[in-house]
Amino acid sequence: MKTKFFALALATGLFLNSCSSSDDPTPAPQPATGEITGPITANKTYALGNYTLKGIVKINEGVTVTFEAGSTITIDKATGDNALVVLKGAKLITKGTADKPVVFTEKSKVPGSWGGIIMYGDAPVKVAGGGSTSTSEDGNNTSYGGTNPTHNGGSLVYTRVEYAGSKLADGQKENNGFTFYSVGSGTTLDHLVAYKGADDGFEFFGGTVSMTNAISYGNYDDSFDWQDGWQGQANTNWYAYQVDKGNYGMEIEASSNNNAFFPKVTNITLKRAAGTVTEEQKEIQLDAIQFKKEGNGDYSNIVIDGYVSQTSPTAFNGGVLQILDKVTYDHQVAGGKIKLNNVKITNSPITFISGQATFTLSAASFVPATNWSTSTTATGATLTPGAWATVDGVNLIK
C-alpha cells in the first residue's frame, strides 16, 4: 500500500513540475523595424524598434506621433533631404528613459547629414521689424507665430539627435539638432541631447517653451541660440561642450526689438575644449555668451571654462561675455535687463568684450551690482549620466 502511495505521489509531483515549466515567461518581443515616410496623416505609435526615416517627414495638424522608449531612428543622407517636421497643431511624443533613450541618428555619422527635429507652434513671436509672424528659414518656408502662449507640440523626453544641421531645399541656412518655431509653454522638452551637428545644438525662434536638462555637444555653430523674442521662463540645467569647431556657447538676440521678454535660465555649464576653432576659422566668435540685437535675460549659477584666445589662422580674442552692439548696451545692459549672477570662470582670461569701440564693457557697466556677480562655488548644470548621455561609449557629461 505504501509503495503504491509513494508511486502516486511521485507521479503527481512530476506532473506538477511539468505544468510549472509551461508557465515560464515567453521570450521578449523582438524590436520592430520599418521605414518612416511622410506626410503622416493619422495618429501613429512606433513600438520599441529600429526604424529608418526617409525624406522630409511632416506630421500633419491634428496628428500625434509617438515613439516608445529605446527606439532608434536612422537616417541616410544618401537618400537626399531628410528631417522630422512637427507642423503647427501636430504633436510629437518621445517616451525615452535614462536607460532607454529615443535616438535619431545618421548612418555616416558626419555632422550636417540631415535636418534634425523641427517643430512649429502658434505661440507669440516678435520678428525683425516688430512683426508677429514670419517665414521659416529651414527650407520648409512655413509661417510661424501666433497668439497662443500655451501651445502644446507634444513631449520630447530623453531624446538624442545626432549629426544634424543639413541645409534643406532652398533654406537660407543650415538647420539644427532641435529647431523650435513659436513653440508654446504647453510643450515638454526634457533631457535632450544635440550631438555633433553642423549648426546650432538648439535654436528657438520666439515662443514661450522652456527646456530642462539639455546637452549640446560638439555642434559647429552655437550650443544654444535664440531670436524673435523667445521668452522661456523655466529653463534649467543646460550643459554645452564645444570641441573641434564651435562659435558661441550661447548666442542671445531679440531680432533688434527693444523688449522686456527676459528669458530665464538657471544652472548653466559652458565648456570649450583646447584647440577648438570657430566654424569658419575666420570670425571672432569664441565667446561663451554673446548678446546682440537687443537680447537680454536673467541667468544664474553659471560655470564657464576654456574660452581663451586662439592663434590660428588669425588671433581671436575669446572671452566670457560679449555685448556686440551699442544699442544692446544702451537698452539692455544700461537698462538693467541683462543679469548674470553667480558666475564661476576658469581658463578664460578675458571676461568682458565690447563688440564696438563706441562703448567699454566692464563689471561697472552692470548697474546695480546685482546684475553681475562672480563666484568660486557655482555648480553650473547638474545632470545624471546614463545611456541618454552616452554616445559610442563616451559619457558626454564626464
C-alpha positions in Angstrom: 0.0 0.0 0.0 2.8 2.4 1.0 4.6 1.6 -2.2 1.5 2.4 -4.3 1.1 5.7 -2.4 4.7 6.7 -3.0 4.5 5.9 -6.7 1.3 8.0 -6.9 2.9 10.9 -5.1 6.0 10.7 -7.3 3.9 10.7 -10.5 1.8 13.7 -9.2 5.0 15.6 -8.5 6.3 15.0 -11.9 3.0 16.2 -13.4 3.1 19.4 -11.3 6.7 20.1 -12.3 5.7 19.5 -15.9 2.9 22.1 -15.6 5.0 24.7 -13.9 7.6 24.6 -16.8 4.8 25.6 -19.2 4.2 28.8 -17.2 7.7 30.2 -17.9 7.6 33.8 -19.4 7.5 33.9 -23.1 10.6 35.4 -24.8 10.7 39.2 -25.0 9.3 40.5 -28.3 11.9 41.5 -30.9 12.2 45.2 -31.8 10.1 46.3 -34.6 11.5 47.5 -37.9 10.2 49.7 -40.7 10.5 52.8 -42.8 9.1 56.1 -41.8 8.0 58.4 -44.6 5.6 61.3 -44.8 3.3 63.0 -44.6 1.9 61.3 -41.5 -1.8 61.9 -41.6 -3.2 59.7 -38.8 -2.1 59.0 -35.2 0.7 56.6 -35.1 2.7 54.9 -32.3 6.0 53.3 -33.2 6.7 50.4 -30.8 10.2 49.7 -29.5 12.2 49.2 -32.6 14.9 50.2 -35.2 13.4 52.3 -37.9 14.7 54.3 -40.9 13.4 57.8 -41.7 13.4 58.8 -45.3 12.6 62.3 -46.7 11.2 65.4 -45.1 8.6 63.7 -42.9 5.9 66.1 -41.8 3.4 65.3 -39.1 0.2 67.0 -40.1 -2.0 69.2 -38.0 -4.2 67.2 -35.5 -1.9 64.2 -35.7 0.1 62.7 -32.8 3.1 60.5 -33.4 4.7 58.6 -30.5 8.0 56.7 -30.2 8.4 54.2 -27.4 11.4 54.1 -25.2 14.6 52.6 -26.6 13.7 53.2 -30.3 16.4 54.2 -32.7 15.6 56.0 -35.9 18.3 56.1 -38.5 18.6 58.4 -41.5 20.8 58.0 -44.6 22.0 61.3 -46.2 22.4 59.4 -49.4 18.7 59.4 -49.9 18.6 63.2 -50.1 17.0 65.8 -47.8 15.7 64.3 -44.5 14.1 65.8 -41.4 11.3 65.2 -39.0 8.9 68.2 -39.0 6.1 68.7 -36.5 3.7 71.1 -38.1 1.5 73.6 -36.1 -1.3 71.7 -34.4 0.6 68.3 -34.5 2.3 66.6 -31.6 5.5 64.5 -31.3 5.8 62.4 -28.2 9.0 60.5 -27.4 8.8 58.3 -24.3 12.6 57.8 -23.7 14.1 57.0 -20.3 17.5 57.5 -18.9 18.4 53.9 -19.8 16.4 53.7 -23.0 16.5 57.0 -24.8 14.9 57.6 -28.2 17.8 58.2 -30.6 17.7 59.9 -34.0 21.0 59.3 -35.8 22.5 59.2 -39.3 24.3 56.3 -41.0 27.5 58.1 -42.0 28.0 59.8 -38.6 29.0 63.0 -40.4 27.8 66.3 -38.9 25.3 68.1 -41.2 23.8 65.0 -42.7 20.1 65.7 -42.0 17.8 68.4 -40.8 17.1 67.2 -37.3 13.8 67.7 -35.5 11.8 70.8 -36.4 8.7 71.9 -34.5 6.2 74.6 -35.3 3.6 76.2 -33.0 1.5 79.3 -32.7 2.9 80.9 -29.6 3.8 84.6 -29.8 6.9 85.9 -31.6 8.4 89.3 -32.3 10.4 89.1 -35.5 12.7 91.7 -37.2 10.7 94.9 -37.8 8.4 94.1 -34.9 6.0 91.8 -36.7 4.1 88.9 -35.1 4.7 86.3 -37.9 7.4 85.3 -40.2 8.5 82.5 -42.6 10.9 79.8 -41.5 14.4 79.7 -42.8 14.7 75.9 -42.8 13.7 75.2 -46.4 10.1 74.4 -45.5 9.0 78.1 -46.0 6.4 77.7 -43.3 4.7 80.6 -41.5 5.2 80.7 -37.7 4.0 83.0 -34.9 0.6 83.3 -33.3 -1.3 84.3 -30.1 -1.4 81.0 -28.2 1.4 81.1 -25.5 0.4 77.7 -24.1 0.6 75.9 -27.4 1.4 72.2 -26.9 3.6 70.5 -29.5 4.0 67.3 -27.5 6.6 65.9 -25.2 10.2 65.2 -26.0 11.8 63.3 -23.2 15.2 61.6 -23.0 15.8 62.1 -26.7 19.0 62.5 -28.7 19.5 63.9 -32.2 22.9 63.2 -33.8 24.7 64.6 -36.9 22.0 67.1 -37.9 22.5 70.5 -39.4 21.8 69.9 -43.1 20.6 72.7 -45.4 17.2 71.6 -46.7 15.9 72.6 -50.1 16.3 76.4 -50.6 16.6 77.2 -46.9 18.7 80.2 -46.0 21.0 78.4 -43.6 21.6 75.0 -42.1 19.2 73.5 -39.6 19.9 72.5 -36.1 19.7 69.4 -33.8 16.4 70.8 -32.5 14.7 73.8 -34.0 11.6 75.3 -32.4 9.5 77.9 -34.2 7.0 79.7 -32.0 6.6 76.7 -29.7 4.5 77.2 -26.6 4.8 76.5 -22.9 2.5 73.5 -23.1 5.3 71.6 -24.8 7.7 69.4 -22.7 11.4 69.5 -23.5 13.4 67.5 -21.0 16.6 65.5 -21.1 17.5 66.3 -24.7 20.9 65.9 -26.4 22.0 67.6 -29.6 25.2 65.8 -30.7 27.7 66.9 -33.3 25.6 68.9 -35.7 26.8 71.3 -38.3 24.9 74.3 -37.0 23.4 75.1 -33.5 22.5 72.4 -31.0 19.2 74.1 -30.0 17.6 77.1 -31.6 14.4 78.9 -30.6 12.6 81.3 -32.9 10.3 83.1 -30.5 7.7 81.2 -28.5 7.3 80.6 -24.8 8.5 77.0 -24.4 11.1 76.1 -21.7 13.8 73.4 -21.8 15.3 71.4 -18.9 18.3 69.1 -18.7 19.8 69.7 -22.1 23.2 68.8 -23.6 24.7 70.5 -26.6 27.8 68.6 -27.5 30.2 69.2 -30.4 28.0 71.4 -32.5 29.7 73.5 -35.1 27.9 76.8 -34.6 26.3 77.9 -31.2 25.4 75.5 -28.5 22.2 77.4 -27.6 20.7 80.1 -29.8 17.5 82.2 -30.0 15.9 85.2 -31.6 12.4 86.6 -32.4 11.5 87.2 -28.8 11.9 83.8 -27.2 10.7 84.1 -23.6 11.0 80.7 -21.9 10.9 81.2 -18.1 11.5 77.8 -16.6 14.8 76.7 -18.1 17.4 74.8 -16.1 20.4 72.5 -16.3 21.9 73.4 -19.7 25.3 71.9 -20.5 27.4 72.7 -23.5 30.7 71.3 -24.6 32.4 72.7 -27.7 35.0 70.6 -29.3 36.9 70.7 -32.7 34.6 73.5 -34.1 32.2 75.9 -32.4 31.1 79.5 -32.1 29.3 80.8 -29.1 28.2 78.8 -26.1 25.0 81.0 -26.0 24.0 83.5 -28.7 21.3 85.7 -27.4 19.3 88.1 -29.6 15.8 89.6 -30.0 15.8 90.5 -33.7 16.6 94.1 -33.0 13.4 94.7 -31.0 13.8 96.5 -27.6 11.8 94.3 -25.3 11.1 93.1 -21.8 10.7 89.4 -22.6 13.5 88.5 -20.2 14.1 84.7 -20.7 15.4 82.9 -17.6 17.9 80.1 -17.4 19.5 78.7 -14.2 22.3 76.2 -13.8 24.4 76.6 -17.0 27.7 75.0 -17.9 29.6 76.2 -21.0 32.9 74.5 -21.7 35.3 74.7 -24.7 37.9 72.1 -25.4 41.5 73.3 -26.0 42.2 73.7 -29.7 38.6 74.3 -30.7 38.3 76.7 -33.6 35.5 78.7 -35.0 33.1 77.3 -37.5 34.6 79.2 -40.4 38.0 79.8 -38.7 37.8 83.5 -39.6 35.1 85.1 -37.4 35.6 86.4 -34.0 33.2 84.0 -32.3 35.0 82.5 -29.4 32.9 83.9 -26.5 31.0 81.9 -24.0 28.0 84.3 -24.2 27.1 86.9 -26.7 24.3 89.4 -26.5 23.3 91.2 -29.7 20.3 92.8 -31.4 18.5 93.7 -28.1 18.9 90.3 -26.5 18.5 90.2 -22.7 17.6 87.8 -19.9 18.3 86.5 -16.4 21.0 83.8 -16.0 22.4 82.4 -12.8 24.6 79.6 -11.4 26.9 79.6 -14.4 30.2 77.7 -15.0 32.4 78.9 -17.9 35.6 77.2 -18.8 38.1 77.2 -21.7 37.2 80.4 -23.6 40.7 81.6 -24.5 42.4 83.3 -27.4 43.2 81.2 -30.5 46.2 81.9 -32.8 45.3 80.1 -36.0 44.7 81.3 -38.6 44.3 84.7 -37.0 44.4 85.7 -33.4 40.9 85.8 -31.9 40.1 87.3 -28.5 38.0 84.8 -26.8 36.2 85.7 -23.6 33.3 85.2 -21.2 30.8 87.9 -22.2 30.4 90.0 -25.3 27.9 92.8 -26.0 28.1 93.1 -29.7 26.4 96.4 -30.4 25.9 99.7 -28.7 22.1 99.6 -29.0 22.1 96.4 -27.0 24.4 98.0 -24.5 22.2 101.1 -24.2 18.8 99.4 -23.9 19.6 96.1 -22.3 22.8 96.5 -20.2 22.2 100.0 -19.1 18.5 99.4 -18.9 19.1 96.6 -16.3 17.6 93.8 -18.5 20.7 91.6 -18.6 21.5 89.8 -15.4 24.3 87.2 -14.9 24.9 86.1 -11.3 26.9 83.5 -9.5 29.3 83.1 -12.4 32.4 80.8 -12.0 35.1 81.5 -14.6 38.1 79.2 -15.3 40.7 79.1 -18.1 39.1 82.1 -19.7 41.4 85.1 -19.0 39.2 87.8 -20.7 35.9 88.4 -19.0 34.3 91.4 -20.9 34.5 92.1 -24.6 33.0 95.1 -26.3 31.8 94.5 -29.8 32.4 98.1 -30.8 34.8 100.9 -30.0 31.9 103.1 -29.1 31.5 101.7 -25.6 33.5 100.0 -22.9 32.1 96.9 -21.2 33.2 96.0 -17.7 31.7 94.9 -14.4 30.9 98.5 -13.7 28.6 98.5 -16.7 26.1 96.3 -14.9 24.4 98.7 -12.5 23.1 97.8 -10.0 25.8 95.4 -8.9 23.2 92.6 -8.6 23.1 92.4 -12.4 26.6 90.9 -12.4 28.4 88.7 -9.8 31.1 86.1 -9.8 31.5 83.1 -7.6 34.0 80.3 -6.8 31.3 77.9 -5.8 28.9 77.9 -8.7 28.0 74.4 -9.8 26.5 75.0 -13.2 24.4 72.3 -14.7 23.8 69.2 -12.6 23.0 66.2 -14.8 22.9 62.4 -14.1 24.9 60.3 -16.6 23.3 57.4 -18.3 22.6 55.9 -21.7 20.7 59.0 -22.7 24.0 61.0 -22.4 26.4 58.4 -23.8 27.5 58.1 -27.5 29.8 55.3 -28.7 30.8 54.6 -25.1 31.7 58.3 -24.4 30.0 59.9 -21.4 29.1 63.4 -22.7 29.0 64.9 -19.2 32.1 63.4 -17.6 
